[in-house]
Short mmCIF file of C-alpha atoms in Angstrom, two decimals:
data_model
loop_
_atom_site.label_atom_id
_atom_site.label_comp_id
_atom_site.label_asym_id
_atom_site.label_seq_id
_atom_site.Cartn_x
_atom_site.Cartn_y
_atom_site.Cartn_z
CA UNK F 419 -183.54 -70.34 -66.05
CA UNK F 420 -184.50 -68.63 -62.75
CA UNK F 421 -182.97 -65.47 -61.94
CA UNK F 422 -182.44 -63.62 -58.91
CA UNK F 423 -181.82 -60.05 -58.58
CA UNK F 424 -180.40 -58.78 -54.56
CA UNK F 425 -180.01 -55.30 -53.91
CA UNK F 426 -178.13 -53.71 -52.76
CA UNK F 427 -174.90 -55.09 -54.27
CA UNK F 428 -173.10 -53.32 -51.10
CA UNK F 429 -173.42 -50.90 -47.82
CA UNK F 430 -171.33 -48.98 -45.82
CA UNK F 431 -173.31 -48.23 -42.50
CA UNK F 432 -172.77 -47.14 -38.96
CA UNK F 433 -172.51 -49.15 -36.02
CA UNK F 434 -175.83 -49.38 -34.25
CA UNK F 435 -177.79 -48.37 -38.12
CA UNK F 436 -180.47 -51.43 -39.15
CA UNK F 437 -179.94 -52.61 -42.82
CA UNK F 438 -182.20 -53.61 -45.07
CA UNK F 439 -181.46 -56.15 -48.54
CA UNK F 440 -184.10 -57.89 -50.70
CA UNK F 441 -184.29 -60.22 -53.75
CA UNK F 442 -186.54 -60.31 -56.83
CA UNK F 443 -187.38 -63.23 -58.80
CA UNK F 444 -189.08 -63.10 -62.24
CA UNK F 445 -190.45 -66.55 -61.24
CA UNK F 446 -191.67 -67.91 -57.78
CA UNK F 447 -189.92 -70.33 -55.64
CA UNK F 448 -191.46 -73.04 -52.85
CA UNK F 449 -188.51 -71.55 -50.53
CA UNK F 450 -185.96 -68.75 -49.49
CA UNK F 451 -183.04 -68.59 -47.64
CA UNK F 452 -180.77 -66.14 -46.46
CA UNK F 453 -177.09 -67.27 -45.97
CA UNK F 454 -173.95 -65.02 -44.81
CA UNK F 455 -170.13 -65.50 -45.97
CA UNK F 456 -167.10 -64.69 -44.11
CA UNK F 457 -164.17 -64.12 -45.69
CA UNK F 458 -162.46 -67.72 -46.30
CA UNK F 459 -165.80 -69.47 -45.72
CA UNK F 460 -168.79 -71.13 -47.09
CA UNK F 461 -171.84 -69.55 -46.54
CA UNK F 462 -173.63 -69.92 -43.36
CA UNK F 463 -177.21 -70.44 -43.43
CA UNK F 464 -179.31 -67.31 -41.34
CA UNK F 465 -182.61 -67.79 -42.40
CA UNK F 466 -185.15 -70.21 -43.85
CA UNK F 467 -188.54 -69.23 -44.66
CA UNK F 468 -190.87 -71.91 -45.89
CA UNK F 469 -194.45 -70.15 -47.10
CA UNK F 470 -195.45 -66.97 -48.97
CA UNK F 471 -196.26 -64.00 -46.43
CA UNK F 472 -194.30 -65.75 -43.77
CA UNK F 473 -192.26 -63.30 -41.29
CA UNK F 474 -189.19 -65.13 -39.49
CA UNK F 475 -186.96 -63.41 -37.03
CA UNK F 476 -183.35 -64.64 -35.54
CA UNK F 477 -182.17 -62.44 -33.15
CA UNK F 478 -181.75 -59.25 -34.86
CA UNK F 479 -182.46 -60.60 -38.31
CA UNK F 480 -185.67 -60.81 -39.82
CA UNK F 481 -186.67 -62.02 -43.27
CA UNK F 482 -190.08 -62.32 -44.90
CA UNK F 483 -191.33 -64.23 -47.94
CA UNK F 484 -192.87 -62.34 -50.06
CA UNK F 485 -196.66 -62.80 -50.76
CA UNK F 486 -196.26 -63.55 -54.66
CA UNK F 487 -193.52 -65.65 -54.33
CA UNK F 488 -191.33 -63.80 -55.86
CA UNK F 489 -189.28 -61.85 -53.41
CA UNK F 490 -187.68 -61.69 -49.94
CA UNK F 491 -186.30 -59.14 -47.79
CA UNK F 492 -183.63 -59.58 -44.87
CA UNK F 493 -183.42 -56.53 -42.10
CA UNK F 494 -180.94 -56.31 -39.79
CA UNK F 495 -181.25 -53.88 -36.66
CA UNK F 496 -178.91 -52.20 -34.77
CA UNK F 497 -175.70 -53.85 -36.56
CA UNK F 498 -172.30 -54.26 -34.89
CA UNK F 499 -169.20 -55.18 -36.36
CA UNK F 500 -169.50 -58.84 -36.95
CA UNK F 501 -172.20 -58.26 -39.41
CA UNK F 502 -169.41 -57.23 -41.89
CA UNK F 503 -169.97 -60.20 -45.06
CA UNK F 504 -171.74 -60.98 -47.59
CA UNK F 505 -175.06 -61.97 -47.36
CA UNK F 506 -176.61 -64.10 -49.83
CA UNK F 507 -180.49 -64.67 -50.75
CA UNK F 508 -181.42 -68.27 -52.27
CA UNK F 509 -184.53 -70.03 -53.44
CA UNK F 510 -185.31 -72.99 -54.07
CA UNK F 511 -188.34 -74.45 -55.86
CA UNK F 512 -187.16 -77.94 -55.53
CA UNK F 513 -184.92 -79.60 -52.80
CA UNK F 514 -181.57 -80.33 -54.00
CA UNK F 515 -181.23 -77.11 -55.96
CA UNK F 516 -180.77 -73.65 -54.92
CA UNK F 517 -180.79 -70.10 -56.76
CA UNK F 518 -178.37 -67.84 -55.52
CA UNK F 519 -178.66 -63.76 -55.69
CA UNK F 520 -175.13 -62.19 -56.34
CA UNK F 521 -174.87 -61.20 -53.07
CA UNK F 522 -174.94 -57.87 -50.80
CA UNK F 523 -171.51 -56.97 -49.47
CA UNK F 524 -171.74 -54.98 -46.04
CA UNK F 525 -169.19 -52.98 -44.12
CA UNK F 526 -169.95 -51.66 -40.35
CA UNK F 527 -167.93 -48.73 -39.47
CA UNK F 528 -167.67 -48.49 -35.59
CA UNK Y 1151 -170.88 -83.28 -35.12
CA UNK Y 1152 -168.82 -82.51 -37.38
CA UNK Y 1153 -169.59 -80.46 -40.43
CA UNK Y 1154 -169.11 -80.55 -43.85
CA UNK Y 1155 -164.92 -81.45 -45.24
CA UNK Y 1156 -164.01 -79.86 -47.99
CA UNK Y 1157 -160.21 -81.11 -49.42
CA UNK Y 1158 -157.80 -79.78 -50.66
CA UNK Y 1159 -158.55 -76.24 -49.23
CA UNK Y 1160 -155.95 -74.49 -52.12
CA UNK Y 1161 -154.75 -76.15 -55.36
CA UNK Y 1162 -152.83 -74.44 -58.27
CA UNK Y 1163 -153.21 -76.08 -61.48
CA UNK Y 1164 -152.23 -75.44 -65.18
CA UNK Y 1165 -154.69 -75.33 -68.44
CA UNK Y 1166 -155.38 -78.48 -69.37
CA UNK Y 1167 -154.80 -80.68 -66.48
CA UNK Y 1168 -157.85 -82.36 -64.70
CA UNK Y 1169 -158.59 -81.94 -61.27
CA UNK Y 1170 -160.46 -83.81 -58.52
CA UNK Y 1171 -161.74 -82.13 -55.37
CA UNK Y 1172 -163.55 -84.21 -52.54
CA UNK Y 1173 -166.54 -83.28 -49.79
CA UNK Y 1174 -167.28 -85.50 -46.82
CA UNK Y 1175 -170.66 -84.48 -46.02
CA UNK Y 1176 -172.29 -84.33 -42.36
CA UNK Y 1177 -173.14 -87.89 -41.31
CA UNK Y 1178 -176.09 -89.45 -42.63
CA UNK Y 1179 -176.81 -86.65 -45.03
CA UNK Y 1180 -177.53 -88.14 -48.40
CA UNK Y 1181 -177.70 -85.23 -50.24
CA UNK Y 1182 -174.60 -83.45 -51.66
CA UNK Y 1183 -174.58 -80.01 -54.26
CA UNK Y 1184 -171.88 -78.60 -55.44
CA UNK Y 1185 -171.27 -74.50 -56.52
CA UNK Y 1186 -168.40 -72.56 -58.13
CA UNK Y 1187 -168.34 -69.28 -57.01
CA UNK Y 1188 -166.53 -66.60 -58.55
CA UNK Y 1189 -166.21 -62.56 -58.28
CA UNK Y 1190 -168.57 -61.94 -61.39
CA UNK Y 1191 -170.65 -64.95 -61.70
CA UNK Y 1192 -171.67 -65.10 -58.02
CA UNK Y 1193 -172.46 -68.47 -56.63
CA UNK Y 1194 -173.36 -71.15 -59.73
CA UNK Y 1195 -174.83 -74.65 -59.23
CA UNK Y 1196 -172.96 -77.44 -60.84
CA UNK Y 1197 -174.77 -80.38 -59.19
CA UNK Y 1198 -176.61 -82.20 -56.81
CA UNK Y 1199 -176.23 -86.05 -55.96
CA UNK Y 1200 -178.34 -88.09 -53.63
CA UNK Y 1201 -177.90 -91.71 -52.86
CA UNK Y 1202 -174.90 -91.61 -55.53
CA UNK Y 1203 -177.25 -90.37 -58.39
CA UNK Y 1204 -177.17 -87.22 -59.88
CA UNK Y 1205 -180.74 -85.54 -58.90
CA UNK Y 1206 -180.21 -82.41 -60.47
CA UNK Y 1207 -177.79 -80.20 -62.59
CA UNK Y 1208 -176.63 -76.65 -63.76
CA UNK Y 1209 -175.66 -75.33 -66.99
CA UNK Y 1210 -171.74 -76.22 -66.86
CA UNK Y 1211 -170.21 -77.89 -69.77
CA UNK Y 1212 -169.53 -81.40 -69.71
CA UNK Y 1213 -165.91 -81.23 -68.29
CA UNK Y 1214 -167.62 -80.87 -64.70
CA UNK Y 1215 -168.43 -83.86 -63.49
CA UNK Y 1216 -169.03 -85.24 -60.15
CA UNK Y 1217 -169.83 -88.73 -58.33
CA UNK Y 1218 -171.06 -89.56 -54.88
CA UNK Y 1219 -169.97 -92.84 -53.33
CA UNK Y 1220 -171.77 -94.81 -50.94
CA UNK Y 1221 -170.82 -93.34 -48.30
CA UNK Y 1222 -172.06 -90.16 -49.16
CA UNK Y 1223 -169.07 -88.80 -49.96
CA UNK Y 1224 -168.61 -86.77 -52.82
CA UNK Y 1225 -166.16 -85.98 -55.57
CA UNK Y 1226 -165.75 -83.32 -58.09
CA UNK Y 1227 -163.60 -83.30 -61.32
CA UNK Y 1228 -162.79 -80.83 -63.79
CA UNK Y 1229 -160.92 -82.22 -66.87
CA UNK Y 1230 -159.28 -79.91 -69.52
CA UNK Y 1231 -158.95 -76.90 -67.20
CA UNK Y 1232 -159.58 -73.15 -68.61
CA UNK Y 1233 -158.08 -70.28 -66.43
CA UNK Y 1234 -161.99 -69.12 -66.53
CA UNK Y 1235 -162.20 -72.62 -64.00
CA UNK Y 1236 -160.38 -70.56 -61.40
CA UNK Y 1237 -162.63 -70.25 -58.81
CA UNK Y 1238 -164.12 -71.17 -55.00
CA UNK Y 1239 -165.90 -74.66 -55.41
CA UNK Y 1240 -168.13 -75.18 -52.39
CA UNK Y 1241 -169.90 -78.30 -51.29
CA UNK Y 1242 -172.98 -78.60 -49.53
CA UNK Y 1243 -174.87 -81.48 -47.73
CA UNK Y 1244 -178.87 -81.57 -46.54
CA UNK Y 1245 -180.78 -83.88 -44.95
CA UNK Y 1246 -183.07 -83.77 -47.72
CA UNK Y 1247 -185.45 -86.91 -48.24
CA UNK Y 1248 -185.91 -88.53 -51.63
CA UNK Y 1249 -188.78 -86.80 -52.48
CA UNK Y 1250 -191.07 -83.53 -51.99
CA UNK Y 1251 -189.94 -79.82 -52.03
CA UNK Y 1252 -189.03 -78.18 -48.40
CA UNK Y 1253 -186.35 -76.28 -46.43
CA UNK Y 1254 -183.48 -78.92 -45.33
CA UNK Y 1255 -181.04 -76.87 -44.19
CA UNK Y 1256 -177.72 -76.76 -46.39
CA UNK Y 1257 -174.64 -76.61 -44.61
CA UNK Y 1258 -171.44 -75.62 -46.78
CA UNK Y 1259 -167.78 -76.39 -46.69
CA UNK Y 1260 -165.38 -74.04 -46.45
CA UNK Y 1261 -164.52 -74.85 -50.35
CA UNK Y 1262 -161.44 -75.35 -52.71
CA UNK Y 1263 -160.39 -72.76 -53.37
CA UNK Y 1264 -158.91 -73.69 -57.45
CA UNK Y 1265 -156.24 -71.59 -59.24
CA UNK Y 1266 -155.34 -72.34 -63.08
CA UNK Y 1267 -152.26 -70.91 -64.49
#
């Protein structure tokens, strides 16, 4: 089955630092998306991108879909200390079904 | 409106009991998936139902099993419990249509959280 690899599996940054995580896929998907989890929570969705090559910013996230398919990368910039979570990458090659990374675990020190 | 309902939020259980956990989805989504999510494995699809058929499934054995009424709402069940089954189950609804790939936003619960003893 489809496999995703995210990196890195955690950070410990600075307030004010950017951060940068990505996923891998050894097979392509139609979609990716870019969810973050709060202790006690389901994941929240961030970021949706729908075509290969696309570039999507929210705020101070961006995420792009990579050309081949195959991978995605989330940046954050200047992080505070409500970006402390997880942050998950998913794809999705059909609706209904999603492929979740193991998630990157991030800590903002003030 | 209001978002996704995911009850009970905490249940113990012991091996070999069953167990049934519920999701009210957003209204008038049709589409419902369900994850276990656990420290090593990560977040695992069990399911997905739309219009109270099963659309697509993971690779969990056959004591997960789920239904979607029609309502929309959902239910989960776990017979013959392992301590391994101890886990956050999460539900998710979308707006998805019956057909065609695409982004329809998932939103999650805030999941069961499911101890076996």
């Amino acid at each position: 089955g489809q496999q995703l690899n995210q990196s890195p599996q955690s950070m410990f940054i600075q307030e004010g630092e950017d951060v940068s995580m990505n996923c891998t896929s050894s097979s392509i998907f139609n979609t990716w998306l870019w969810y973050k989890q709060d202790p006690g929570e389901g994941p929240v969705l961030l970021i949706a991108l729908y075509k290969a090559g696309e570039l999507t910013s929210n705020g101070r996230l961006t995420a792009q879909f990579g050309i081949t398919r195959k991978d995605s990368f989330l940046n954050i910039s200047a992080s505070i200390p409500s970006d402390v979570g997880i942050y998950f990458c998913a794809g999705q090659l059909n609706a209904g079904k999603s492929t979740f990374g193991d998630g990157t675990t991030l800590t903002v020190k003030p | 409106k209001a978002g996704v309902t995911q009850t009970p939020r905490y249940l113990i259980k012991t091996r070999g009991q069953q167990v049934t956990l519920s999701c009210s989805p957003i209204s008038g989504h049709r589409s419902v998936s369900w994850y276990q999510q656990t420290p090593g494995q990560g977040l695992q699809f069990l399911f997905e139902y739309f219009s109270e058929t099963q659309r697509n499934k993971g690779n969990f054995p056959g004591r997960f099993s789920g239904r979607q009424f029609s309502n929309s709402r959902s239910e989960m069940n776990v017979s013959t419990l392992e301590l391994g089954d101890s886990a956050l189950y999460l539900c998710a609804s979308s707006s998805s249509p019956a057909q065609g790939a695409g982004v329809y936003g998932y939103t999650f619960g805030s999941g069961t959280r499911l101890t076996v003893v």
